CSV table of C-alpha atoms in Angstrom, one decimal:
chain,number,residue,atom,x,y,z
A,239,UNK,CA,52.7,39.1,4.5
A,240,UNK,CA,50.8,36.6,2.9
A,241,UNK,CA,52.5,34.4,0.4
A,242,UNK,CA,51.9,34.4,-3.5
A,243,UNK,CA,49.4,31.9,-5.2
A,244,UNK,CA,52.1,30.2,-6.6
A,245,UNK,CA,53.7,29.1,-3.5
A,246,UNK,CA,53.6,25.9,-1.2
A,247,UNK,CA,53.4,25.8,2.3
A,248,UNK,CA,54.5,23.0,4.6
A,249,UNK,CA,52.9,22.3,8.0
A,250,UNK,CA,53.6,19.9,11.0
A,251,UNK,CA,51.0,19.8,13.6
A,252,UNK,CA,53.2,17.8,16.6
A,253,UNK,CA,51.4,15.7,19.2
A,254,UNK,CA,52.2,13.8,22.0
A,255,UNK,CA,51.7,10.2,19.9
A,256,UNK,CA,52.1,11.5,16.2
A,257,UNK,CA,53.5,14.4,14.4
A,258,UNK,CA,51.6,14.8,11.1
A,259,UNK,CA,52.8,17.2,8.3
A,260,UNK,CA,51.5,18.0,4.9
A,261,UNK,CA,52.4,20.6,1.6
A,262,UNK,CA,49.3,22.1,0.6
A,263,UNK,CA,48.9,24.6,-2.5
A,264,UNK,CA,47.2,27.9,-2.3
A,265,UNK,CA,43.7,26.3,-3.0
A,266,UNK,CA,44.4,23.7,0.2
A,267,UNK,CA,44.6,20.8,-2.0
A,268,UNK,CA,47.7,18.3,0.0
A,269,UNK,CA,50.3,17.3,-2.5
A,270,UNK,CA,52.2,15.2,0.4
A,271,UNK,CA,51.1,14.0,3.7
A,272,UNK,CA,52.9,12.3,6.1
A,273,UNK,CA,52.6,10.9,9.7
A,274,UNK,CA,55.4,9.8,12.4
A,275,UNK,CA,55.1,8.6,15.7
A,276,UNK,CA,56.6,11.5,18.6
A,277,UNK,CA,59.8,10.6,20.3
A,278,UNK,CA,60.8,11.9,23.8
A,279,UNK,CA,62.0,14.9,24.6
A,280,UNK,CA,64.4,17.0,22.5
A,281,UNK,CA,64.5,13.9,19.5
A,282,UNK,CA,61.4,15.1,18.4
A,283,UNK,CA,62.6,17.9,16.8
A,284,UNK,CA,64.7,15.7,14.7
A,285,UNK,CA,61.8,13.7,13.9
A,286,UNK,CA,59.9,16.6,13.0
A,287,UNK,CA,63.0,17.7,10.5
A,288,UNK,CA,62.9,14.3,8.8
A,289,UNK,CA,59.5,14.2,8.4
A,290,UNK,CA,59.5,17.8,6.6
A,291,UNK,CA,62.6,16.4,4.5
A,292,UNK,CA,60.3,13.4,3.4
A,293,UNK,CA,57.3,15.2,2.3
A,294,UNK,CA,59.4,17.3,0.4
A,295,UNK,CA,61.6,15.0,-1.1
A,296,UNK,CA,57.4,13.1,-2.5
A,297,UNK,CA,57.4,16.6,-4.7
A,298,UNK,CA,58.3,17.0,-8.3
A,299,UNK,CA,61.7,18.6,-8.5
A,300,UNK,CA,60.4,21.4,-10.0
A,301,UNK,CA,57.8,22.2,-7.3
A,302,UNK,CA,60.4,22.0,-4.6
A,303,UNK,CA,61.3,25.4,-5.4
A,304,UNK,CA,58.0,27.0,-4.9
A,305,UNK,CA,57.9,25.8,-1.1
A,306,UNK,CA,57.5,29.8,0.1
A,307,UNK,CA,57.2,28.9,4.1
A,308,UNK,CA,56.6,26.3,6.8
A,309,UNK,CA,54.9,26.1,10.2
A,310,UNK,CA,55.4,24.1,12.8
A,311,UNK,CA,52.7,24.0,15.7
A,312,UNK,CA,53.7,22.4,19.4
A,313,UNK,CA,52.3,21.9,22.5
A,314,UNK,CA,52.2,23.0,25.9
A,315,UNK,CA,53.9,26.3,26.3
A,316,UNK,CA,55.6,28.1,23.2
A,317,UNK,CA,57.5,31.2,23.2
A,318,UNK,CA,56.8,32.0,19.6
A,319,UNK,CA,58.0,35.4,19.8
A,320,UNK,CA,62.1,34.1,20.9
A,321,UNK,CA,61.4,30.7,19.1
A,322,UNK,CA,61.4,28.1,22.3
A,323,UNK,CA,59.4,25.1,23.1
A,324,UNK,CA,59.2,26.4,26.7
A,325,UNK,CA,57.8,23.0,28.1
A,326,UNK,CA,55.7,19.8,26.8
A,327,UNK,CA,54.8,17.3,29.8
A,328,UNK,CA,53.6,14.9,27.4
A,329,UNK,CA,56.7,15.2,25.5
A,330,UNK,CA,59.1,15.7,27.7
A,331,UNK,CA,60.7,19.0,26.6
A,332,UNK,CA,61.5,22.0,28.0
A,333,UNK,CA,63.0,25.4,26.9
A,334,UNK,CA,64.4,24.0,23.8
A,335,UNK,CA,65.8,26.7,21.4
A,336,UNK,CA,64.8,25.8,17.9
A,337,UNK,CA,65.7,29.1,16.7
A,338,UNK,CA,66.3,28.4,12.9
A,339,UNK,CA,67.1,25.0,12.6
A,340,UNK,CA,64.3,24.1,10.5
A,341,UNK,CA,65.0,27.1,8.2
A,342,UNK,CA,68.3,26.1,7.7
A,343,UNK,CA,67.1,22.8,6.8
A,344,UNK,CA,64.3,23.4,4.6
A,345,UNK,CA,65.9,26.3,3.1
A,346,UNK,CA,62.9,28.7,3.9
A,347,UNK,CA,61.1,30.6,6.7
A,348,UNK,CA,59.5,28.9,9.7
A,349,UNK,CA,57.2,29.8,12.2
A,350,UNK,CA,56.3,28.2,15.5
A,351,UNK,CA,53.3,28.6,17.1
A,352,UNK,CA,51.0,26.6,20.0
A,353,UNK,CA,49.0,23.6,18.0
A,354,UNK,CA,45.4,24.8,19.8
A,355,UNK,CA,46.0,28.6,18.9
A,356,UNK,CA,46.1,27.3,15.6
A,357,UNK,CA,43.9,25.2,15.0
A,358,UNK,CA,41.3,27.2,16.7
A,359,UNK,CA,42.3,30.6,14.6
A,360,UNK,CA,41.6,28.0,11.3
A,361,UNK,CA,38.3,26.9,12.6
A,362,UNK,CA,37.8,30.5,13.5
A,363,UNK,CA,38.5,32.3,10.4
A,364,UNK,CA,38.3,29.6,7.7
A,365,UNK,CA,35.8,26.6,8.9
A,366,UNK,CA,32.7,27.1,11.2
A,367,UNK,CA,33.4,30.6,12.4
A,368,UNK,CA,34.2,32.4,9.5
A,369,UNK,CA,32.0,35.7,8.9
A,370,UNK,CA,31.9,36.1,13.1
A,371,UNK,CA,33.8,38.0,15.2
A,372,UNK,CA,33.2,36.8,18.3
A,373,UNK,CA,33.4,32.8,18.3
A,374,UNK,CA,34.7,30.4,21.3
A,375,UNK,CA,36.6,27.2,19.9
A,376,UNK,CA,36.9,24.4,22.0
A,377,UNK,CA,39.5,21.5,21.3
A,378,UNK,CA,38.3,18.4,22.9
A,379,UNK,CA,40.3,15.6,22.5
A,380,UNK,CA,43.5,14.2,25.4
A,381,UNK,CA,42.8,17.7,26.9
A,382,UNK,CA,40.1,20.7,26.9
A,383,UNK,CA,41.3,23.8,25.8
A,384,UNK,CA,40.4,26.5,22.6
A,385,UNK,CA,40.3,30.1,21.5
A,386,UNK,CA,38.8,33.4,21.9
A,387,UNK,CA,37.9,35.8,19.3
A,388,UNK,CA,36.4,39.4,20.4
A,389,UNK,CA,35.6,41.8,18.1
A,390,UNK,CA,37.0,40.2,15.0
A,391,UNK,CA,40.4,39.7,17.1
A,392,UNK,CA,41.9,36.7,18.2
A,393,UNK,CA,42.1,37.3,22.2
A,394,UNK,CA,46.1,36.0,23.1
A,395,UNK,CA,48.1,37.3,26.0
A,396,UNK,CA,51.8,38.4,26.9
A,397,UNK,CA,51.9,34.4,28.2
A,398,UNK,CA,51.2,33.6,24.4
A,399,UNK,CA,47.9,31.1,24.2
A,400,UNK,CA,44.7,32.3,26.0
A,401,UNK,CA,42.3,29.1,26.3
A,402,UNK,CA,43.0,26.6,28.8
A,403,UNK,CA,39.7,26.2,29.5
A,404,UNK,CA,40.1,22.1,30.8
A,405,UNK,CA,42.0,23.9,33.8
A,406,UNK,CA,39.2,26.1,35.2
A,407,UNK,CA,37.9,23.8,38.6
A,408,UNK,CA,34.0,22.9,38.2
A,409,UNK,CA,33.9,20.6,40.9
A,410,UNK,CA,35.7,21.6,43.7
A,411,UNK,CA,34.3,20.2,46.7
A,412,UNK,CA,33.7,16.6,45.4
A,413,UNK,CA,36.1,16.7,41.9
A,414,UNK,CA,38.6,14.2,41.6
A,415,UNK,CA,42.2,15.4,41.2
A,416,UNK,CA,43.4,17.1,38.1
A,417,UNK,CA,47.2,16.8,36.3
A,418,UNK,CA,47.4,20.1,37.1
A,419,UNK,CA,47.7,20.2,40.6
A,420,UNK,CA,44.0,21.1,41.2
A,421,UNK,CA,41.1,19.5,42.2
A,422,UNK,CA,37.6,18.7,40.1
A,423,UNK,CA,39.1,21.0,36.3
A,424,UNK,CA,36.6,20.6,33.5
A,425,UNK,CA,39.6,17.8,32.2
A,426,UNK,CA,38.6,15.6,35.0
A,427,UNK,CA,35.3,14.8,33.5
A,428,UNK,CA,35.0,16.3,29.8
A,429,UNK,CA,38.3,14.8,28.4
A,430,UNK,CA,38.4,11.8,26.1
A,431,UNK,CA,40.3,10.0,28.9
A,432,UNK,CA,38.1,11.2,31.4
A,433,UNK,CA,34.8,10.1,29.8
A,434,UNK,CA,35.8,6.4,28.7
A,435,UNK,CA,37.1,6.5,32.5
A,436,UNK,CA,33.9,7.8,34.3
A,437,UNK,CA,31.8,4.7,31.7
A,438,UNK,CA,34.3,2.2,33.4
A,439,UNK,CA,33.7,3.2,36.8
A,440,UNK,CA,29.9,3.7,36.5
A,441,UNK,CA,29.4,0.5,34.6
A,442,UNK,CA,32.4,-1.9,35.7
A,443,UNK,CA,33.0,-2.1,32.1
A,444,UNK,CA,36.5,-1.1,30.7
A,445,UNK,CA,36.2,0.7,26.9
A,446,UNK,CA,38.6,1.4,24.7
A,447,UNK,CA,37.6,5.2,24.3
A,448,UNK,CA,35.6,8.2,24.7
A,449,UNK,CA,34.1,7.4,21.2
A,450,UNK,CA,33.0,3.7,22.4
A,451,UNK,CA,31.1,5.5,25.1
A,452,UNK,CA,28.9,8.0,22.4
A,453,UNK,CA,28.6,4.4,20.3
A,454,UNK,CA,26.7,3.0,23.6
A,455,UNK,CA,24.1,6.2,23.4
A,456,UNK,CA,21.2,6.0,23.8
A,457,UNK,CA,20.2,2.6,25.4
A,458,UNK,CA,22.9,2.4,28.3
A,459,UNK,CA,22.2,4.3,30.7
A,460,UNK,CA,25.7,4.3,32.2
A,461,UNK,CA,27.0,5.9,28.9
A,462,UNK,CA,24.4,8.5,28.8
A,463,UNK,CA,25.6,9.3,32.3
A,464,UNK,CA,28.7,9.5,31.8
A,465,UNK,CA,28.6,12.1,28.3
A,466,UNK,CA,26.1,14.3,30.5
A,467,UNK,CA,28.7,14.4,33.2
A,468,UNK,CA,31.2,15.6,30.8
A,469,UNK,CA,28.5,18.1,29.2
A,470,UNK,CA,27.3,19.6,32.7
A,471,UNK,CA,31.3,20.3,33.6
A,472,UNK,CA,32.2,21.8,30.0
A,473,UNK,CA,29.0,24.0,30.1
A,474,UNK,CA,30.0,25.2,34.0
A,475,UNK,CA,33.4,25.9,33.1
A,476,UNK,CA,32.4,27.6,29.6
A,477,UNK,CA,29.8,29.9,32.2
A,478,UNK,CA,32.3,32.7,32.9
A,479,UNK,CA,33.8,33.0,29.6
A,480,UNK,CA,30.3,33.5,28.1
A,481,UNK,CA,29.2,35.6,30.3
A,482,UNK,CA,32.9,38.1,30.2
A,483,UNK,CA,32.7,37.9,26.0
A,484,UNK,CA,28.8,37.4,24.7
A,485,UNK,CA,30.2,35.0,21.9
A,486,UNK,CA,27.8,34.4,19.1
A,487,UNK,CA,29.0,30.7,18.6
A,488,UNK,CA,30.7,27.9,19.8
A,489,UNK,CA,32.5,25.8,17.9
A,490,UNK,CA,33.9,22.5,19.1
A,491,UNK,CA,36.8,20.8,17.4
A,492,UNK,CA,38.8,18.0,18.5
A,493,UNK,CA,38.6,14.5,18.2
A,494,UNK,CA,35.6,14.1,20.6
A,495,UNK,CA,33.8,16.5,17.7
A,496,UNK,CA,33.3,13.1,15.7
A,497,UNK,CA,30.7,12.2,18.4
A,498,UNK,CA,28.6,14.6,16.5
A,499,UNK,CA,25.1,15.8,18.0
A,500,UNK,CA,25.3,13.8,20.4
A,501,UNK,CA,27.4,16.4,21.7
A,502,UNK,CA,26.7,19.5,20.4
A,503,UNK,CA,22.9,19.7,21.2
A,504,UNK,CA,23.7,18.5,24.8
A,505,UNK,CA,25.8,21.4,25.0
A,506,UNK,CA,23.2,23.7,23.9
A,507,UNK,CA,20.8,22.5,25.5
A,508,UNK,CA,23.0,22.6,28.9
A,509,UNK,CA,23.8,26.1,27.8
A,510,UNK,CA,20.3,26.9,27.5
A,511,UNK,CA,19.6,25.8,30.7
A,512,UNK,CA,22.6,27.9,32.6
A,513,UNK,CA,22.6,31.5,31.0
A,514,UNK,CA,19.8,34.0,32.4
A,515,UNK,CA,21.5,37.7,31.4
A,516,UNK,CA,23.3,37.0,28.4
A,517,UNK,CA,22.4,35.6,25.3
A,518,UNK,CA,22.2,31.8,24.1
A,519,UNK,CA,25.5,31.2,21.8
A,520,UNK,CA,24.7,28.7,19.1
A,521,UNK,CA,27.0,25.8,19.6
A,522,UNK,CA,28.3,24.0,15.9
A,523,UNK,CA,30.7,21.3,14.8
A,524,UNK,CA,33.9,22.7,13.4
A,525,UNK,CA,34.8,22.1,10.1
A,526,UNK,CA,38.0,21.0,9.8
A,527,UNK,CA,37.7,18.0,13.1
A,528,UNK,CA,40.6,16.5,13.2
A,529,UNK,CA,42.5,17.6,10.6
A,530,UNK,CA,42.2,21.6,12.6
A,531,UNK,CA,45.6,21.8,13.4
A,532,UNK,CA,47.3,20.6,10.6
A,533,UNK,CA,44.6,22.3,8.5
A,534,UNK,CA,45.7,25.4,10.2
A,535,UNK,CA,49.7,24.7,10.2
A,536,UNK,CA,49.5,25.1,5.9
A,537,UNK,CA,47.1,28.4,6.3
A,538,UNK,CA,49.5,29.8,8.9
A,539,UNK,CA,52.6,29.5,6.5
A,540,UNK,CA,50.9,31.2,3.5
A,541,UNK,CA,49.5,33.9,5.8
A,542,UNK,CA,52.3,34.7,8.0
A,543,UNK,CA,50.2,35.8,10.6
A,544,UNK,CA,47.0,34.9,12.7
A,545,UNK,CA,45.1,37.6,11.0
């Protein structure tokens, strides 16, 4: 049930380098924000505790009170349903029962939920999709994953998240070897890592990230090789998905979203070029970049829900 519009939400989006939390009022404006770096393994969820204890400790005393519910998204696979971090490889977790430790120490009721579920739901419902019901969100940032919406529903499974689209193998015959166990996934080529990796080895030049490469556009050629490589394997691995659910827009979020246009039109274009039965989705920024998940965190608290 959605909260009152008197009451403050708290929300921790946890990565695998930072854990970022703010309080946000029913309007969305942040009245504390806060980042940590992510310890290993089962610390982090001490971390994340003392981070929530210090944004609410930069409230007024009397707006402490009002805090009506908390969210706390993770990574990698979450049992949201029996509240466990099942397992985080870039972490280092697995099944970890936080059951209601953060309650107990914030005093009111928290939910857990997968960060990219999230985040894509807000981008969804409240940033660039919102007044669609059927939208694909894609998160590209360390990894390549997103959401579905159908029908006005957000698609999720028995498993719990639906979207790991940076799994599905593009490149098969010739791919290099995914994290995953598999050979040639859309990760191995359309990840931040694997971009600023494919410049190096086209160009001999090391880069200090995927948004160095979209700097170098459009005069070296070696960079605009490499961003098309990433675009051709996205758009294949996006192919079957389109094709199963006819979504009217794509939405890309993530930290690669700051490379702008540079991305999205090459994506529509390469989606243009692909798709002969069904029709052309229109492929937008999101909204809320970045700032998706923890964006999404606050929204989830005051909702209760992904409505």
């Amino acid at each position: 049930m959605p909260l009152g519009s008197n009451a403050l939400t708290l929300g921790l989006d946890v990565g695998g380098t930072t854990i970022k939390g703010e309080i946000a009022d029913a309007s969305g404006a942040i009245l504390a924000a806060g980042t940590v770096p992510t310890p290993r393994g089962e610390t982090a969820f001490e971390a994340m505790g003392e981070l929530g204890d210090s944004l609410l400790a930069e409230l007024p005393a009397d707006r402490r009170g009002r805090l009506g519910r908390a969210a706390v998204l993770l990574p990698g696979i979450v049992d949201a349903a029996r509240s466990i971090a099942v397992f985080s490889g870039n972490v280092g977790w697995r099944d970890v029962h936080v059951g209601d430790r953060f309650t107990t120490r914030w005093g009111v009721p928290v939910l857990i939920e997968h960060d990219v579920a999230v985040a894509g739901w807000a981008e969804w419902r409240f940033g660039a999709g919102r007044d669609h019901g059927d939208v694909l969100v894609i998160v590209l940032g360390t990894g390549v994953s997103g959401t579905l919406s159908v029908g006005g529903r957000l698609v999720r499974s028995a498993f719990g998240q639906a979207g790991e689209y940076g799994h599905i193998p593009v490149r098969s015959a010739d791919g290099l070897p995914c994290a995953c166990g598999n050979v040639g996934c859309v990760e191995t080529l359309a990840s931040a890592a694997a971009i600023a990796r494919n410049y190096a080895r086209l160009s001999g030049h090391e880069v200090s990230s995927a948004a160095d490469v979209f700097g170098r556009l459009p005069d070296d050629t070696h960079a605009v090789r490499a961003v098309d490589d990433a675009v051709a394997a996205l758009a294949d691995g996006l192919l079957g998905v389109i094709h199963a659910a006819c979504p009217e827009l794509v939405v890309l979020g993530g930290g690669l979203a700051g490379a702008g246009a540079a991305l999205s039109e090459r994506l529509q274009t390469a989606l243009e070029q692909r798709l002969r039965v069904v029709p052309v989705p229109k492929v937008v920024l999101g909204e809320f970049g970045a700032r998706a998940g923890l964006a999404g965190a606050t929204l989830f608290a005051r909702y209760g829900a992904l409505i």
